[in-house]
Amino acid sequence: MKKKKEITILGIETSCDETAASLLKIKNGKFEIISNVVSSQVKIHARYGGIVPEVAARKHAENIVPVLNAALANLFKSSLINIRQSKFVKINKIIDAIAVTNGPGLITSLLVGVEAAKTLAFLTRKPLIPVNHLLGHIYINFINNHQLINNRQQLFPAICLVVSGGHTELVLMRDFENFKKIGQTLDDAAGECFDKVAKILGLGYPGGPAIATEADKFKISNLKFRIDLPRPMINSNDFNFSFSGLKTAVLYSFQRSKSKNRNYLFKMCREVQQAIIDVLIAKTIKAAQKFKAKSIILGGGVVANEELRKQFASKVYSLSFKVKFFAPAKNLCTDNAAMIALAGYFKLKKTAEKDWRKKFDWRKIKVDPNLSI
Ligand code: KG4
Ligand code: ZN
């Protein structure tokens, strides 16, 4: 890539239930998030106890233009932009490329973001970079670590754990653009397990934060009973996961329990959270050992879990081998478009500027709900 002093990328994300747009500036190799707008649909889906794809797509369609407007507003120091000609010329001058999530995710949700991005790319004649959502969750770890980017030998190989509502994957990262999936969930994702258990316990959606809040209220002094949940596949000879049995174990315990008082609820939340944390940490450390990892990188909504972050950090610190540990800021763990813009930048960086438009031609982009790493 030609050494351009400053690049600005517009990121767009609509893979699930968050409509998001972000402007990311890259100057002298440093990243600056100029805007990061996320319009969440959680309140709407909470009514149904989970995401309803048709409803999600309709909401994305309603939200995409206001969200783009809000993200671009920083360019004009005003709160609202009408894309009139003069302003449009300015957008055209400032943005160098557009990055959009083209999978994995809900197909009708993905289509809204991708079609909006294609329209903008067509009008502005800018390159349009397709981004794998899961890689966005990984790359966002580098937003404040630009100095490490030039120190590849300190970082790689890395073991990445992506834990979200739809995915639980262990990924071997040998370089910035070299990823290999080494394990995944065979059934439910960790976030899905949090969400389904919360539904069983009547805690609402999204389940992860709700369970974490209840788990925090548990006090040892109130313990008059035991709840023992399994740690599925914790000792299996691979890097796969399984969380559907854990959810079923919660369901059976809940059905059998006679006194479903507050202590029972607190204890159950604490136990299910701990079971998930134990499995995630054990498998990630095992992979780090096997592949002699120099870093462990976390990403995805479940990483917003405070206990998970604390226990992971202290486990990594106590290991007999030295390994760097990365977890994004909590607000950047859940879905956002800054992570998509940043992942787009890593793709763009590999290509000479004169080839950007040809390589990242909006006509070539296809939505793939099952896109994998
Ligand atoms: O990455 P994300 O925002 O969306 C997907 O790509 O799926 O992850 C959403 C998932 C949900 O399952 C949600 O319950 C979980 O992340 N989550 C949490 C927490 N915050 C969000 N899980 C545990 N503890 C949290 N604090
Ligand atoms: Zn996600």
GROMACS .gro file of C-alpha atoms and ligand atoms in nm:
model
  400
    1MET     CA    1   0.000   0.000   0.000
    2LYS     CA    2   0.127   0.349  -0.084
    3LYS     CA    3   0.222   0.534   0.236
    4LYS     CA    4  -0.077   0.762   0.261
    5LYS     CA    5  -0.058   0.987   0.569
    6GLU     CA    6  -0.417   0.958   0.671
    7ILE     CA    7  -0.694   0.713   0.585
    8THR     CA    8  -1.056   0.729   0.698
    9ILE     CA    9  -1.278   0.422   0.682
   10LEU     CA   10  -1.652   0.409   0.732
   11GLY     CA   11  -1.755   0.080   0.899
   12ILE     CA   12  -2.108  -0.063   0.879
   13GLU     CA   13  -2.242  -0.352   1.087
   14THR     CA   14  -2.591  -0.510   1.083
   15SER     CA   15  -2.527  -0.883   1.127
   16CYS     CA   16  -2.751  -0.938   1.428
   17ASP     CA   17  -2.961  -0.695   1.634
   18GLU     CA   18  -2.734  -0.390   1.643
   19THR     CA   19  -2.739  -0.132   1.365
   20ALA     CA   20  -2.395   0.029   1.377
   21ALA     CA   21  -2.176   0.272   1.186
   22SER     CA   22  -1.835   0.411   1.273
   23LEU     CA   23  -1.569   0.640   1.130
   24LEU     CA   24  -1.213   0.528   1.193
   25LYS     CA   25  -0.914   0.745   1.117
   26ILE     CA   26  -0.570   0.592   1.069
   27LYS     CA   27  -0.288   0.844   1.093
   28ASN     CA   28   0.080   0.750   1.107
   29GLY     CA   29  -0.026   0.395   1.194
   30LYS     CA   30  -0.237   0.513   1.493
   31PHE     CA   31  -0.609   0.449   1.512
   32GLU     CA   32  -0.865   0.705   1.616
   33ILE     CA   33  -1.235   0.628   1.646
   34ILE     CA   34  -1.403   0.949   1.528
   35SER     CA   35  -1.754   0.816   1.580
   36ASN     CA   36  -1.901   0.486   1.690
   37VAL     CA   37  -2.280   0.479   1.675
   38VAL     CA   38  -2.469   0.168   1.787
   39SER     CA   39  -2.847   0.148   1.778
   40SER     CA   40  -2.945  -0.156   1.980
   41GLN     CA   41  -3.271  -0.345   1.936
   42VAL     CA   42  -3.246  -0.534   2.268
   43LYS     CA   43  -3.556  -0.370   2.415
   44ILE     CA   44  -3.763  -0.486   2.117
   45HIS     CA   45  -3.633  -0.844   2.116
   46ALA     CA   46  -3.656  -0.865   2.497
   47ARG     CA   47  -4.033  -0.884   2.453
   48TYR     CA   48  -3.990  -1.212   2.265
   49GLY     CA   49  -3.712  -1.350   2.487
   50GLY     CA   50  -3.467  -1.358   2.195
   51ILE     CA   51  -3.396  -1.222   1.849
   52VAL     CA   52  -3.674  -1.247   1.593
   53PRO     CA   53  -3.494  -1.228   1.254
   54GLU     CA   54  -3.781  -1.068   1.062
   55VAL     CA   55  -3.822  -0.798   1.327
   56ALA     CA   56  -3.444  -0.740   1.337
   57ALA     CA   57  -3.426  -0.685   0.959
   58ARG     CA   58  -3.718  -0.440   0.963
   59LYS     CA   59  -3.556  -0.240   1.243
   60HIS     CA   60  -3.222  -0.233   1.059
   61ALA     CA   61  -3.403  -0.098   0.753
   62GLU     CA   62  -3.557   0.179   0.967
   63ASN     CA   63  -3.234   0.258   1.153
   64ILE     CA   64  -2.960   0.236   0.894
   65VAL     CA   65  -2.992   0.589   0.750
   66PRO     CA   66  -3.024   0.767   1.090
   67VAL     CA   67  -2.730   0.565   1.223
   68LEU     CA   68  -2.515   0.650   0.920
   69ASN     CA   69  -2.617   1.014   0.954
   70ALA     CA   70  -2.519   1.017   1.320
   71ALA     CA   71  -2.183   0.851   1.251
   72LEU     CA   72  -2.103   1.095   0.972
   73ALA     CA   73  -2.225   1.397   1.169
   74ASN     CA   74  -1.880   1.443   1.328
   75LEU     CA   75  -1.746   1.535   0.989
   76PHE     CA   76  -1.969   1.838   0.982
   77LYS     CA   77  -1.982   1.928   1.352
   78SER     CA   78  -2.359   1.922   1.335
   79SER     CA   79  -2.604   1.673   1.471
   80LEU     CA   80  -2.787   1.602   1.150
   81ILE     CA   81  -2.674   1.562   0.795
   82ASN     CA   82  -2.892   1.563   0.494
   83ILE     CA   83  -2.696   1.408   0.219
   84ARG     CA   84  -2.736   1.710  -0.003
   85GLN     CA   85  -2.487   1.774  -0.275
   86SER     CA   86  -2.241   1.999  -0.090
   87LYS     CA   87  -2.223   1.765   0.207
   88PHE     CA   88  -2.201   1.466  -0.014
   89VAL     CA   89  -1.894   1.610  -0.184
   90LYS     CA   90  -1.737   1.644   0.158
   91ILE     CA   91  -1.814   1.282   0.253
   92ASN     CA   92  -1.661   1.185  -0.075
   93LYS     CA   93  -1.341   1.373   0.003
   94ILE     CA   94  -1.301   1.249   0.357
   95ILE     CA   95  -1.381   0.880   0.333
   96ASP     CA   96  -1.121   0.662   0.164
   97ALA     CA   97  -1.305   0.331   0.191
   98ILE     CA   98  -1.614   0.162   0.330
   99ALA     CA   99  -1.605  -0.166   0.523
  100VAL     CA  100  -1.916  -0.376   0.582
  101THR     CA  101  -1.995  -0.705   0.756
  102ASN     CA  102  -2.095  -0.958   0.489
  103GLY     CA  103  -2.126  -1.254   0.729
  104PRO     CA  104  -2.174  -1.457   0.937
  105GLY     CA  105  -2.512  -1.352   1.074
  106LEU     CA  106  -2.882  -1.331   0.999
  107ILE     CA  107  -2.922  -1.310   0.625
  108THR     CA  108  -3.194  -1.046   0.613
  109SER     CA  109  -3.010  -0.833   0.870
  110LEU     CA  110  -2.681  -0.860   0.681
  111LEU     CA  111  -2.853  -0.760   0.356
  112VAL     CA  112  -2.963  -0.424   0.497
  113GLY     CA  113  -2.607  -0.320   0.585
  114VAL     CA  114  -2.454  -0.461   0.269
  115GLU     CA  115  -2.708  -0.295   0.039
  116ALA     CA  116  -2.664   0.040   0.216
  117ALA     CA  117  -2.286   0.003   0.187
  118LYS     CA  118  -2.308  -0.087  -0.182
  119THR     CA  119  -2.524   0.217  -0.250
  120LEU     CA  120  -2.274   0.446  -0.075
  121ALA     CA  121  -1.979   0.281  -0.252
  122PHE     CA  122  -2.150   0.321  -0.588
  123LEU     CA  123  -2.230   0.689  -0.526
  124THR     CA  124  -1.892   0.780  -0.378
  125ARG     CA  125  -1.689   0.548  -0.606
  126LYS     CA  126  -1.500   0.425  -0.301
  127PRO     CA  127  -1.365   0.074  -0.241
  128LEU     CA  128  -1.603  -0.151  -0.046
  129ILE     CA  129  -1.431  -0.406   0.179
  130PRO     CA  130  -1.627  -0.715   0.288
  131VAL     CA  131  -1.549  -0.807   0.650
  132ASN     CA  132  -1.597  -1.129   0.845
  133HIS     CA  133  -1.775  -1.023   1.165
  134LEU     CA  134  -1.575  -1.268   1.378
  135LEU     CA  135  -1.244  -1.123   1.261
  136GLY     CA  136  -1.377  -0.779   1.361
  137HIS     CA  137  -1.415  -0.912   1.718
  138ILE     CA  138  -1.048  -1.017   1.708
  139TYR     CA  139  -0.896  -0.710   1.536
  140ILE     CA  140  -1.063  -0.463   1.774
  141ASN     CA  141  -0.801  -0.567   2.031
  142PHE     CA  142  -0.543  -0.368   1.835
  143ILE     CA  143  -0.730  -0.037   1.846
  144ASN     CA  144  -0.506   0.091   2.128
  145ASN     CA  145  -0.207  -0.127   2.055
  146HIS     CA  146  -0.084   0.009   1.725
  147GLN     CA  147   0.279  -0.010   1.840
  148LEU     CA  148   0.250  -0.389   1.861
  149ILE     CA  149   0.146  -0.412   1.498
  150ASN     CA  150   0.504  -0.359   1.391
  151ASN     CA  151   0.623  -0.618   1.641
  152ARG     CA  152   0.470  -0.927   1.494
  153GLN     CA  153   0.727  -1.160   1.650
  154GLN     CA  154   0.604  -1.057   1.996
  155LEU     CA  155   0.244  -1.137   1.915
  156PHE     CA  156   0.230  -1.448   1.702
  157PRO     CA  157   0.134  -1.721   1.707
  158ALA     CA  158  -0.173  -1.607   1.899
  159ILE     CA  159  -0.471  -1.804   2.024
  160CYS     CA  160  -0.797  -1.613   1.980
  161LEU     CA  161  -1.118  -1.702   2.161
  162VAL     CA  162  -1.430  -1.555   1.998
  163VAL     CA  163  -1.734  -1.587   2.224
  164SER     CA  164  -2.057  -1.427   2.117
  165GLY     CA  165  -2.428  -1.498   2.092
  166GLY     CA  166  -2.384  -1.712   1.782
  167HIS     CA  167  -2.024  -1.835   1.800
  168THR     CA  168  -1.771  -1.995   2.029
  169GLU     CA  169  -1.449  -2.051   1.836
  170LEU     CA  170  -1.082  -2.099   1.903
  171VAL     CA  171  -0.868  -1.956   1.629
  172LEU     CA  172  -0.495  -1.989   1.567
  173MET     CA  173  -0.364  -1.655   1.439
  174ARG     CA  174  -0.016  -1.685   1.289
  175ASP     CA  175  -0.004  -1.334   1.148
  176PHE     CA  176  -0.236  -1.038   1.091
  177GLU     CA  177  -0.404  -1.198   0.795
  178ASN     CA  178  -0.344  -1.564   0.876
  179PHE     CA  179  -0.626  -1.732   1.069
  180LYS     CA  180  -0.712  -2.098   1.120
  181LYS     CA  181  -1.009  -2.222   1.317
  182ILE     CA  182  -0.896  -2.500   1.553
  183GLY     CA  183  -1.217  -2.558   1.748
  184GLN     CA  184  -1.578  -2.450   1.779
  185THR     CA  185  -1.899  -2.527   1.960
  186LEU     CA  186  -2.073  -2.841   1.845
  187ASP     CA  187  -2.413  -2.704   1.948
  188ASP     CA  188  -2.498  -2.384   2.140
  189ALA     CA  189  -2.259  -2.089   2.165
  190ALA     CA  190  -2.155  -1.964   2.511
  191GLY     CA  191  -2.360  -1.644   2.470
  192GLU     CA  192  -2.657  -1.849   2.351
  193CYS     CA  193  -2.625  -2.062   2.667
  194PHE     CA  194  -2.635  -1.746   2.882
  195ASP     CA  195  -2.939  -1.625   2.685
  196LYS     CA  196  -3.129  -1.957   2.705
  197VAL     CA  197  -3.053  -2.010   3.075
  198ALA     CA  198  -3.172  -1.654   3.148
  199LYS     CA  199  -3.496  -1.738   2.968
  200ILE     CA  200  -3.543  -2.054   3.178
  201LEU     CA  201  -3.482  -1.853   3.496
  202GLY     CA  202  -3.713  -1.571   3.382
  203LEU     CA  203  -3.438  -1.310   3.368
  204GLY     CA  204  -3.507  -1.167   3.024
  205TYR     CA  205  -3.290  -1.091   2.723
  206PRO     CA  206  -2.995  -1.052   2.672
  207GLY     CA  207  -2.909  -1.322   2.922
  208GLY     CA  208  -2.536  -1.263   2.972
  209PRO     CA  209  -2.556  -0.929   3.155
  210ALA     CA  210  -2.872  -1.040   3.343
  211ILE     CA  211  -2.703  -1.356   3.475
  212ALA     CA  212  -2.386  -1.165   3.566
  213THR     CA  213  -2.593  -0.916   3.771
  214GLU     CA  214  -2.775  -1.191   3.964
  215ALA     CA  215  -2.454  -1.391   4.013
  216ASP     CA  216  -2.296  -1.088   4.180
  217LYS     CA  217  -2.567  -1.086   4.447
  218PHE     CA  218  -2.477  -1.435   4.567
  219LYS     CA  219  -2.332  -1.447   4.918
  220ILE     CA  220  -2.151  -1.754   5.051
  221SER     CA  221  -2.320  -1.706   5.391
  222ASN     CA  222  -2.655  -1.776   5.227
  223LEU     CA  223  -2.545  -2.110   5.093
  224LYS     CA  224  -2.771  -2.383   5.229
  225PHE     CA  225  -2.766  -2.610   4.927
  226ARG     CA  226  -2.538  -2.717   4.645
  227ILE     CA  227  -2.586  -2.681   4.273
  228ASP     CA  228  -2.338  -2.880   4.070
  229LEU     CA  229  -2.342  -2.818   3.698
  230PRO     CA  230  -2.128  -3.003   3.442
  231ARG     CA  231  -1.827  -2.849   3.264
  232PRO     CA  232  -1.900  -3.001   2.921
  233MET     CA  233  -1.601  -3.125   2.718
  234ILE     CA  234  -1.354  -2.958   2.954
  235ASN     CA  235  -1.119  -3.258   2.930
  236SER     CA  236  -1.186  -3.360   2.571
  237ASN     CA  237  -0.889  -3.412   2.346
  238ASP     CA  238  -0.979  -3.136   2.104
  239PHE     CA  239  -1.059  -2.766   2.104
  240ASN     CA  240  -1.433  -2.799   2.057
  241PHE     CA  241  -1.704  -2.690   2.298
  242SER     CA  242  -2.060  -2.792   2.383
  243PHE     CA  243  -2.300  -2.583   2.589
  244SER     CA  244  -2.643  -2.728   2.520
  245GLY     CA  245  -2.606  -2.994   2.795
  246LEU     CA  246  -2.528  -2.721   3.046
  247LYS     CA  247  -2.850  -2.541   2.957
  248THR     CA  248  -3.045  -2.870   2.993
  249ALA     CA  249  -2.882  -2.934   3.333
  250VAL     CA  250  -3.006  -2.591   3.448
  251LEU     CA  251  -3.354  -2.670   3.318
  252TYR     CA  252  -3.372  -3.003   3.508
  253SER     CA  253  -3.237  -2.849   3.827
  254PHE     CA  254  -3.488  -2.564   3.797
  255GLN     CA  255  -3.779  -2.806   3.740
  256ARG     CA  256  -3.675  -3.024   4.037
  257SER     CA  257  -3.605  -2.742   4.279
  258LYS     CA  258  -3.884  -2.688   4.530
  259SER     CA  259  -3.780  -2.353   4.668
  260LYS     CA  260  -3.697  -2.122   4.382
  261ASN     CA  261  -3.615  -1.835   4.613
  262ARG     CA  262  -3.372  -1.550   4.550
  263ASN     CA  263  -3.076  -1.742   4.690
  264TYR     CA  264  -3.144  -2.028   4.455
  265LEU     CA  265  -3.147  -1.786   4.164
  266PHE     CA  266  -2.827  -1.609   4.270
  267LYS     CA  267  -2.650  -1.941   4.325
  268MET     CA  268  -2.768  -2.085   3.994
  269CYS     CA  269  -2.650  -1.776   3.804
  270ARG     CA  270  -2.316  -1.788   3.978
  271GLU     CA  271  -2.275  -2.159   3.902
  272VAL     CA  272  -2.371  -2.142   3.534
  273GLN     CA  273  -2.147  -1.840   3.479
  274GLN     CA  274  -1.860  -2.025   3.650
  275ALA     CA  275  -1.918  -2.343   3.446
  276ILE     CA  276  -1.892  -2.141   3.121
  277ILE     CA  277  -1.584  -1.953   3.243
  278ASP     CA  278  -1.409  -2.275   3.354
  279VAL     CA  279  -1.454  -2.439   3.013
  280LEU     CA  280  -1.353  -2.131   2.813
  281ILE     CA  281  -1.038  -2.072   3.017
  282ALA     CA  282  -0.930  -2.439   3.025
  283LYS     CA  283  -0.965  -2.489   2.650
  284THR     CA  284  -0.798  -2.160   2.559
  285ILE     CA  285  -0.499  -2.226   2.785
  286LYS     CA  286  -0.468  -2.579   2.647
  287ALA     CA  287  -0.459  -2.439   2.292
  288ALA     CA  288  -0.205  -2.173   2.394
  289GLN     CA  289   0.020  -2.445   2.536
  290LYS     CA  290  -0.011  -2.671   2.234
  291PHE     CA  291   0.061  -2.397   1.980
  292LYS     CA  292   0.323  -2.222   2.196
  293ALA     CA  293   0.121  -1.901   2.174
  294LYS     CA  294   0.282  -1.567   2.251
  295SER     CA  295  -0.055  -1.406   2.308
  296ILE     CA  296  -0.413  -1.487   2.401
  297ILE     CA  297  -0.671  -1.262   2.238
  298LEU     CA  298  -1.038  -1.250   2.344
  299GLY     CA  299  -1.331  -1.109   2.149
  300GLY     CA  300  -1.712  -1.109   2.132
  301GLY     CA  301  -2.001  -1.001   2.354
  302VAL     CA  302  -1.939  -1.260   2.628
  303VAL     CA  303  -1.597  -1.100   2.694
  304ALA     CA  304  -1.789  -0.806   2.845
  305ASN     CA  305  -1.841  -1.042   3.142
  306GLU     CA  306  -1.640  -0.900   3.433
  307GLU     CA  307  -1.580  -1.235   3.608
  308LEU     CA  308  -1.457  -1.391   3.284
  309ARG     CA  309  -1.212  -1.106   3.227
  310LYS     CA  310  -1.086  -1.114   3.586
  311GLN     CA  311  -1.043  -1.490   3.604
  312PHE     CA  312  -0.883  -1.511   3.257
  313ALA     CA  313  -0.631  -1.238   3.342
  314SER     CA  314  -0.536  -1.397   3.673
  315LYS     CA  315  -0.504  -1.744   3.516
  316VAL     CA  316  -0.282  -1.615   3.236
  317TYR     CA  317  -0.071  -1.428   3.491
  318SER     CA  318  -0.015  -1.745   3.695
  319LEU     CA  319   0.099  -1.961   3.402
  320SER     CA  320   0.450  -2.104   3.398
  321PHE     CA  321   0.501  -1.974   3.043
  322LYS     CA  322   0.484  -1.606   2.941
  323VAL     CA  323   0.193  -1.502   2.726
  324LYS     CA  324   0.045  -1.160   2.645
  325PHE     CA  325  -0.325  -1.117   2.720
  326PHE     CA  326  -0.572  -0.898   2.528
  327ALA     CA  327  -0.939  -0.824   2.591
  328PRO     CA  328  -1.117  -0.527   2.428
  329ALA     CA  329  -1.273  -0.245   2.634
  330LYS     CA  330  -1.618  -0.365   2.743
  331ASN     CA  331  -1.809  -0.133   2.508
  332LEU     CA  332  -1.608  -0.272   2.216
  333CYS     CA  333  -1.673  -0.638   2.305
  334THR     CA  334  -2.036  -0.632   2.192
  335ASP     CA  335  -2.122  -0.565   1.828
  336ASN     CA  336  -2.006  -0.233   1.688
  337ALA     CA  337  -1.884  -0.096   1.357
  338ALA     CA  338  -1.543   0.035   1.472
  339MET     CA  339  -1.429  -0.328   1.477
  340ILE     CA  340  -1.552  -0.369   1.119
  341ALA     CA  341  -1.372  -0.054   1.000
  342LEU     CA  342  -1.053  -0.174   1.171
  343ALA     CA  343  -1.074  -0.524   1.020
  344GLY     CA  344  -1.135  -0.354   0.683
  345TYR     CA  345  -0.817  -0.151   0.730
  346PHE     CA  346  -0.608  -0.466   0.773
  347LYS     CA  347  -0.742  -0.596   0.441
  348LEU     CA  348  -0.690  -0.264   0.265
  349LYS     CA  349  -0.333  -0.235   0.395
  350LYS     CA  350  -0.228  -0.542   0.199
  351THR     CA  351  -0.324  -0.386  -0.134
  352ALA     CA  352  -0.158  -0.106  -0.330
  353GLU     CA  353  -0.380   0.204  -0.333
  354LYS     CA  354  -0.399   0.206  -0.712
  355ASP     CA  355  -0.565  -0.140  -0.696
  356TRP     CA  356  -0.818  -0.064  -0.419
  357ARG     CA  357  -1.116   0.008  -0.645
  358LYS     CA  358  -1.058  -0.296  -0.861
  359LYS     CA  359  -0.998  -0.536  -0.573
  360PHE     CA  360  -1.273  -0.399  -0.351
  361ASP     CA  361  -1.540  -0.352  -0.614
  362TRP     CA  362  -1.888  -0.331  -0.457
  363ARG     CA  363  -2.028  -0.549  -0.738
  364LYS     CA  364  -1.827  -0.847  -0.614
  365ILE     CA  365  -1.964  -0.849  -0.260
  366LYS     CA  366  -2.197  -1.129  -0.157
  367VAL     CA  367  -2.371  -1.182   0.173
  368ASP     CA  368  -2.286  -1.515   0.336
  369PRO     CA  369  -2.479  -1.594   0.657
  370ASN     CA  370  -2.249  -1.893   0.720
  371LEU     CA  371  -1.919  -1.722   0.642
  372SER     CA  372  -1.649  -1.889   0.845
  373ILE     CA  373  -1.294  -1.802   0.947
  374KG4     O1  374  -2.084  -1.026   2.000
  374KG4     P1  375  -2.224  -0.998   2.038
  374KG4     O2  376  -2.260  -0.856   2.078
  374KG4     O3  377  -2.325  -1.039   1.924
  374KG4     C1  378  -2.304  -1.154   1.844
  374KG4     O4  379  -2.218  -1.145   1.753
  374KG4     O5  380  -2.370  -1.255   1.876
  374KG4     O6  381  -2.259  -1.097   2.159
  374KG4     C2  382  -2.386  -1.101   2.217
  374KG4     C3  383  -2.383  -1.204   2.328
  374KG4     C4  384  -2.519  -1.232   2.389
  374KG4     O7  385  -2.539  -1.373   2.394
  374KG4     C5  386  -2.509  -1.173   2.529
  374KG4     O8  387  -2.587  -1.241   2.627
  374KG4     C6  388  -2.361  -1.188   2.557
  374KG4     O9  389  -2.298  -1.160   2.435
  374KG4     N1  390  -2.316  -1.092   2.660
  374KG4     C7  391  -2.268  -1.131   2.780
  374KG4     C8  392  -2.242  -1.012   2.851
  374KG4     N2  393  -2.275  -0.905   2.771
  374KG4     C9  394  -2.319  -0.958   2.653
  374KG4     N3  395  -2.247  -1.253   2.832
  374KG4    C10  396  -2.199  -1.260   2.957
  374KG4     N4  397  -2.175  -1.152   3.034
  374KG4    C11  398  -2.194  -1.026   2.985
  374KG4     N5  399  -2.169  -0.920   3.061
  375ZN      ZN  400  -2.066  -1.022   1.738
   0.00000   0.00000   0.00000
